[in-house]
Amino acid sequence: MTKALPSVSRPASPGFATFDDRHHSLLIDGDGEPDFGAIQTSEDFLALKRRVRRFILPATVLFLAWYVTFVLLSAYAADFMSTPLFGTVNVGLTMGFLQFVTTIIITMAYARYSKKRLDPQVEKVRALAETDEELV
């Protein structure tokens, strides 16, 4: 038998009319579909989950602590919250505005973190699930 000659326009890949074994790190089941159970236990996926938790948990805890502090001060420290800062703007109004500012800052920080740390890891996990048709 003969082997098919590789095409000049694209690199040779094992497959039709070759006798090469298909060696790849893809986590695909017998039907050619992604094996999601194997992907979830892969080191790349676990690293992705760790990276997500590394940002999400501290950011959530800090923001909730800040928000609960605002709510508790509003409920139990009315005198403090009504302290005027300038004109008709008081501490409560300023802290309420800072809640929005904090939300925007966390959103921007997450977008930056995601672009630098999560997106490259997501590509590694996606590569585990690509089927042969997607590779061609």
mmCIF file of C-alpha atoms in Angstrom:
data_model
loop_
_atom_site.group_PDB
_atom_site.id
_atom_site.type_symbol
_atom_site.label_atom_id
_atom_site.label_comp_id
_atom_site.label_asym_id
_atom_site.label_seq_id
_atom_site.Cartn_x
_atom_site.Cartn_y
_atom_site.Cartn_z
ATOM 1 C CA MET A 1 0.000 0.000 0.000
ATOM 2 C CA THR A 2 1.071 3.558 -0.502
ATOM 3 C CA LYS A 3 0.843 6.607 1.621
ATOM 4 C CA ALA A 4 -0.804 9.739 0.345
ATOM 5 C CA LEU A 5 1.663 12.505 -0.278
ATOM 6 C CA PRO A 6 1.214 15.541 1.932
ATOM 7 C CA SER A 7 -0.298 18.576 0.296
ATOM 8 C CA VAL A 8 2.045 21.479 -0.318
ATOM 9 C CA SER A 9 -0.588 24.027 0.730
ATOM 10 C CA ARG A 10 -1.073 22.652 4.253
ATOM 11 C CA PRO A 11 1.061 20.608 6.616
ATOM 12 C CA ALA A 12 0.676 16.861 6.607
ATOM 13 C CA SER A 13 -1.632 15.473 9.251
ATOM 14 C CA PRO A 14 -2.334 11.853 9.996
ATOM 15 C CA GLY A 15 -5.636 10.708 8.608
ATOM 16 C CA PHE A 16 -7.081 9.428 5.381
ATOM 17 C CA ALA A 17 -4.792 7.170 3.320
ATOM 18 C CA THR A 18 -2.025 7.128 5.905
ATOM 19 C CA PHE A 19 -0.968 4.432 8.259
ATOM 20 C CA ASP A 20 0.287 6.772 10.942
ATOM 21 C CA ASP A 21 -1.195 6.480 14.386
ATOM 22 C CA ARG A 22 -3.255 9.426 15.450
ATOM 23 C CA HIS A 23 -1.416 10.794 18.472
ATOM 24 C CA HIS A 24 -2.963 13.860 19.975
ATOM 25 C CA SER A 25 -3.811 15.215 23.378
ATOM 26 C CA LEU A 26 -7.451 15.815 22.510
ATOM 27 C CA LEU A 27 -9.973 14.568 25.033
ATOM 28 C CA ILE A 28 -12.528 13.137 22.650
ATOM 29 C CA ASP A 29 -14.783 10.155 23.235
ATOM 30 C CA GLY A 30 -15.348 7.243 20.868
ATOM 31 C CA ASP A 31 -18.010 9.136 18.895
ATOM 32 C CA GLY A 32 -15.646 11.994 18.126
ATOM 33 C CA GLU A 33 -17.384 14.317 20.599
ATOM 34 C CA PRO A 34 -15.571 16.153 23.403
ATOM 35 C CA ASP A 35 -15.256 14.069 26.577
ATOM 36 C CA PHE A 36 -16.413 16.701 29.051
ATOM 37 C CA GLY A 37 -15.777 14.466 32.068
ATOM 38 C CA ALA A 38 -12.132 14.057 31.089
ATOM 39 C CA ILE A 39 -11.824 17.753 30.279
ATOM 40 C CA GLN A 40 -13.155 18.717 33.729
ATOM 41 C CA THR A 41 -10.472 16.622 35.398
ATOM 42 C CA SER A 42 -7.662 17.797 33.110
ATOM 43 C CA GLU A 43 -4.874 19.912 34.574
ATOM 44 C CA ASP A 44 -5.592 22.766 32.123
ATOM 45 C CA PHE A 45 -9.238 22.998 33.210
ATOM 46 C CA LEU A 46 -8.353 22.811 36.902
ATOM 47 C CA ALA A 47 -5.788 25.580 36.410
ATOM 48 C CA LEU A 48 -8.485 27.690 34.741
ATOM 49 C CA LYS A 49 -10.831 27.166 37.700
ATOM 50 C CA ARG A 50 -8.053 28.154 40.122
ATOM 51 C CA ARG A 51 -7.344 31.328 38.160
ATOM 52 C CA VAL A 52 -11.033 32.289 38.145
ATOM 53 C CA ARG A 53 -11.342 31.705 41.889
ATOM 54 C CA ARG A 54 -8.151 33.687 42.525
ATOM 55 C CA PHE A 55 -9.928 36.833 41.322
ATOM 56 C CA ILE A 56 -13.609 36.170 42.002
ATOM 57 C CA LEU A 57 -13.445 35.195 45.669
ATOM 58 C CA PRO A 58 -11.370 38.124 46.996
ATOM 59 C CA ALA A 59 -13.218 40.663 44.830
ATOM 60 C CA THR A 60 -16.604 39.338 45.955
ATOM 61 C CA VAL A 61 -15.672 39.270 49.646
ATOM 62 C CA LEU A 62 -14.226 42.785 49.552
ATOM 63 C CA PHE A 63 -17.174 44.236 47.669
ATOM 64 C CA LEU A 64 -19.762 42.553 49.902
ATOM 65 C CA ALA A 65 -17.934 43.767 53.021
ATOM 66 C CA TRP A 66 -17.928 47.299 51.595
ATOM 67 C CA TYR A 67 -21.632 47.061 50.667
ATOM 68 C CA VAL A 68 -22.713 45.605 54.028
ATOM 69 C CA THR A 69 -20.740 48.340 55.796
ATOM 70 C CA PHE A 70 -22.628 50.941 53.762
ATOM 71 C CA VAL A 71 -25.998 49.352 54.561
ATOM 72 C CA LEU A 72 -25.228 48.977 58.277
ATOM 73 C CA LEU A 73 -24.000 52.550 58.545
ATOM 74 C CA SER A 74 -27.143 53.715 56.740
ATOM 75 C CA ALA A 75 -29.343 51.782 59.167
ATOM 76 C CA TYR A 76 -27.547 52.340 62.473
ATOM 77 C CA ALA A 77 -25.360 55.430 62.074
ATOM 78 C CA ALA A 78 -27.779 57.940 60.625
ATOM 79 C CA ASP A 79 -26.014 60.837 62.335
ATOM 80 C CA PHE A 80 -22.692 59.897 60.749
ATOM 81 C CA MET A 81 -24.220 59.289 57.316
ATOM 82 C CA SER A 82 -26.008 62.659 57.390
ATOM 83 C CA THR A 83 -22.824 64.563 58.167
ATOM 84 C CA PRO A 84 -22.528 67.244 55.472
ATOM 85 C CA LEU A 85 -19.331 67.238 53.393
ATOM 86 C CA PHE A 86 -20.059 70.250 51.185
ATOM 87 C CA GLY A 87 -23.338 71.914 50.329
ATOM 88 C CA THR A 88 -26.119 69.342 50.420
ATOM 89 C CA VAL A 89 -23.779 66.410 49.792
ATOM 90 C CA ASN A 90 -23.356 64.245 52.865
ATOM 91 C CA VAL A 91 -21.362 61.116 53.776
ATOM 92 C CA GLY A 92 -24.244 58.759 52.907
ATOM 93 C CA LEU A 93 -24.670 60.205 49.433
ATOM 94 C CA THR A 94 -20.932 60.029 48.807
ATOM 95 C CA MET A 95 -20.709 56.418 50.001
ATOM 96 C CA GLY A 96 -23.694 55.483 47.828
ATOM 97 C CA PHE A 97 -22.015 57.040 44.787
ATOM 98 C CA LEU A 98 -18.792 55.192 45.617
ATOM 99 C CA GLN A 99 -20.728 51.910 45.389
ATOM 100 C CA PHE A 100 -21.178 52.573 41.672
ATOM 101 C CA VAL A 101 -17.545 53.605 41.297
ATOM 102 C CA THR A 102 -16.426 50.411 43.045
ATOM 103 C CA THR A 103 -18.581 48.304 40.720
ATOM 104 C CA ILE A 104 -17.061 49.936 37.640
ATOM 105 C CA ILE A 105 -13.518 49.489 38.999
ATOM 106 C CA ILE A 106 -14.113 45.790 39.750
ATOM 107 C CA THR A 107 -15.593 45.276 36.269
ATOM 108 C CA MET A 108 -12.597 46.915 34.602
ATOM 109 C CA ALA A 109 -10.156 44.959 36.780
ATOM 110 C CA TYR A 110 -11.898 41.687 35.926
ATOM 111 C CA ALA A 111 -11.845 42.467 32.205
ATOM 112 C CA ARG A 112 -8.108 43.145 32.403
ATOM 113 C CA TYR A 113 -7.454 40.042 34.525
ATOM 114 C CA SER A 114 -9.542 37.933 32.177
ATOM 115 C CA LYS A 115 -7.688 39.142 29.105
ATOM 116 C CA LYS A 116 -4.244 38.552 30.625
ATOM 117 C CA ARG A 117 -4.779 35.424 32.744
ATOM 118 C CA LEU A 118 -7.981 33.630 31.798
ATOM 119 C CA ASP A 119 -8.217 33.901 28.014
ATOM 120 C CA PRO A 120 -4.894 32.115 27.339
ATOM 121 C CA GLN A 121 -5.947 29.305 29.676
ATOM 122 C CA VAL A 122 -9.378 29.088 28.025
ATOM 123 C CA GLU A 123 -7.644 28.546 24.679
ATOM 124 C CA LYS A 124 -5.710 25.625 26.170
ATOM 125 C CA VAL A 125 -8.936 24.057 27.458
ATOM 126 C CA ARG A 126 -10.688 24.640 24.125
ATOM 127 C CA ALA A 127 -7.835 22.895 22.337
ATOM 128 C CA LEU A 128 -8.605 19.772 24.373
ATOM 129 C CA ALA A 129 -12.132 19.652 22.977
ATOM 130 C CA GLU A 130 -11.571 20.459 19.320
ATOM 131 C CA THR A 131 -12.749 17.691 17.080
ATOM 132 C CA ASP A 132 -10.780 16.528 14.075
ATOM 133 C CA GLU A 133 -13.131 18.358 11.699
ATOM 134 C CA GLU A 134 -12.348 21.632 13.477
ATOM 135 C CA LEU A 135 -8.608 21.043 13.132
ATOM 136 C CA VAL A 136 -8.646 20.731 9.343
#
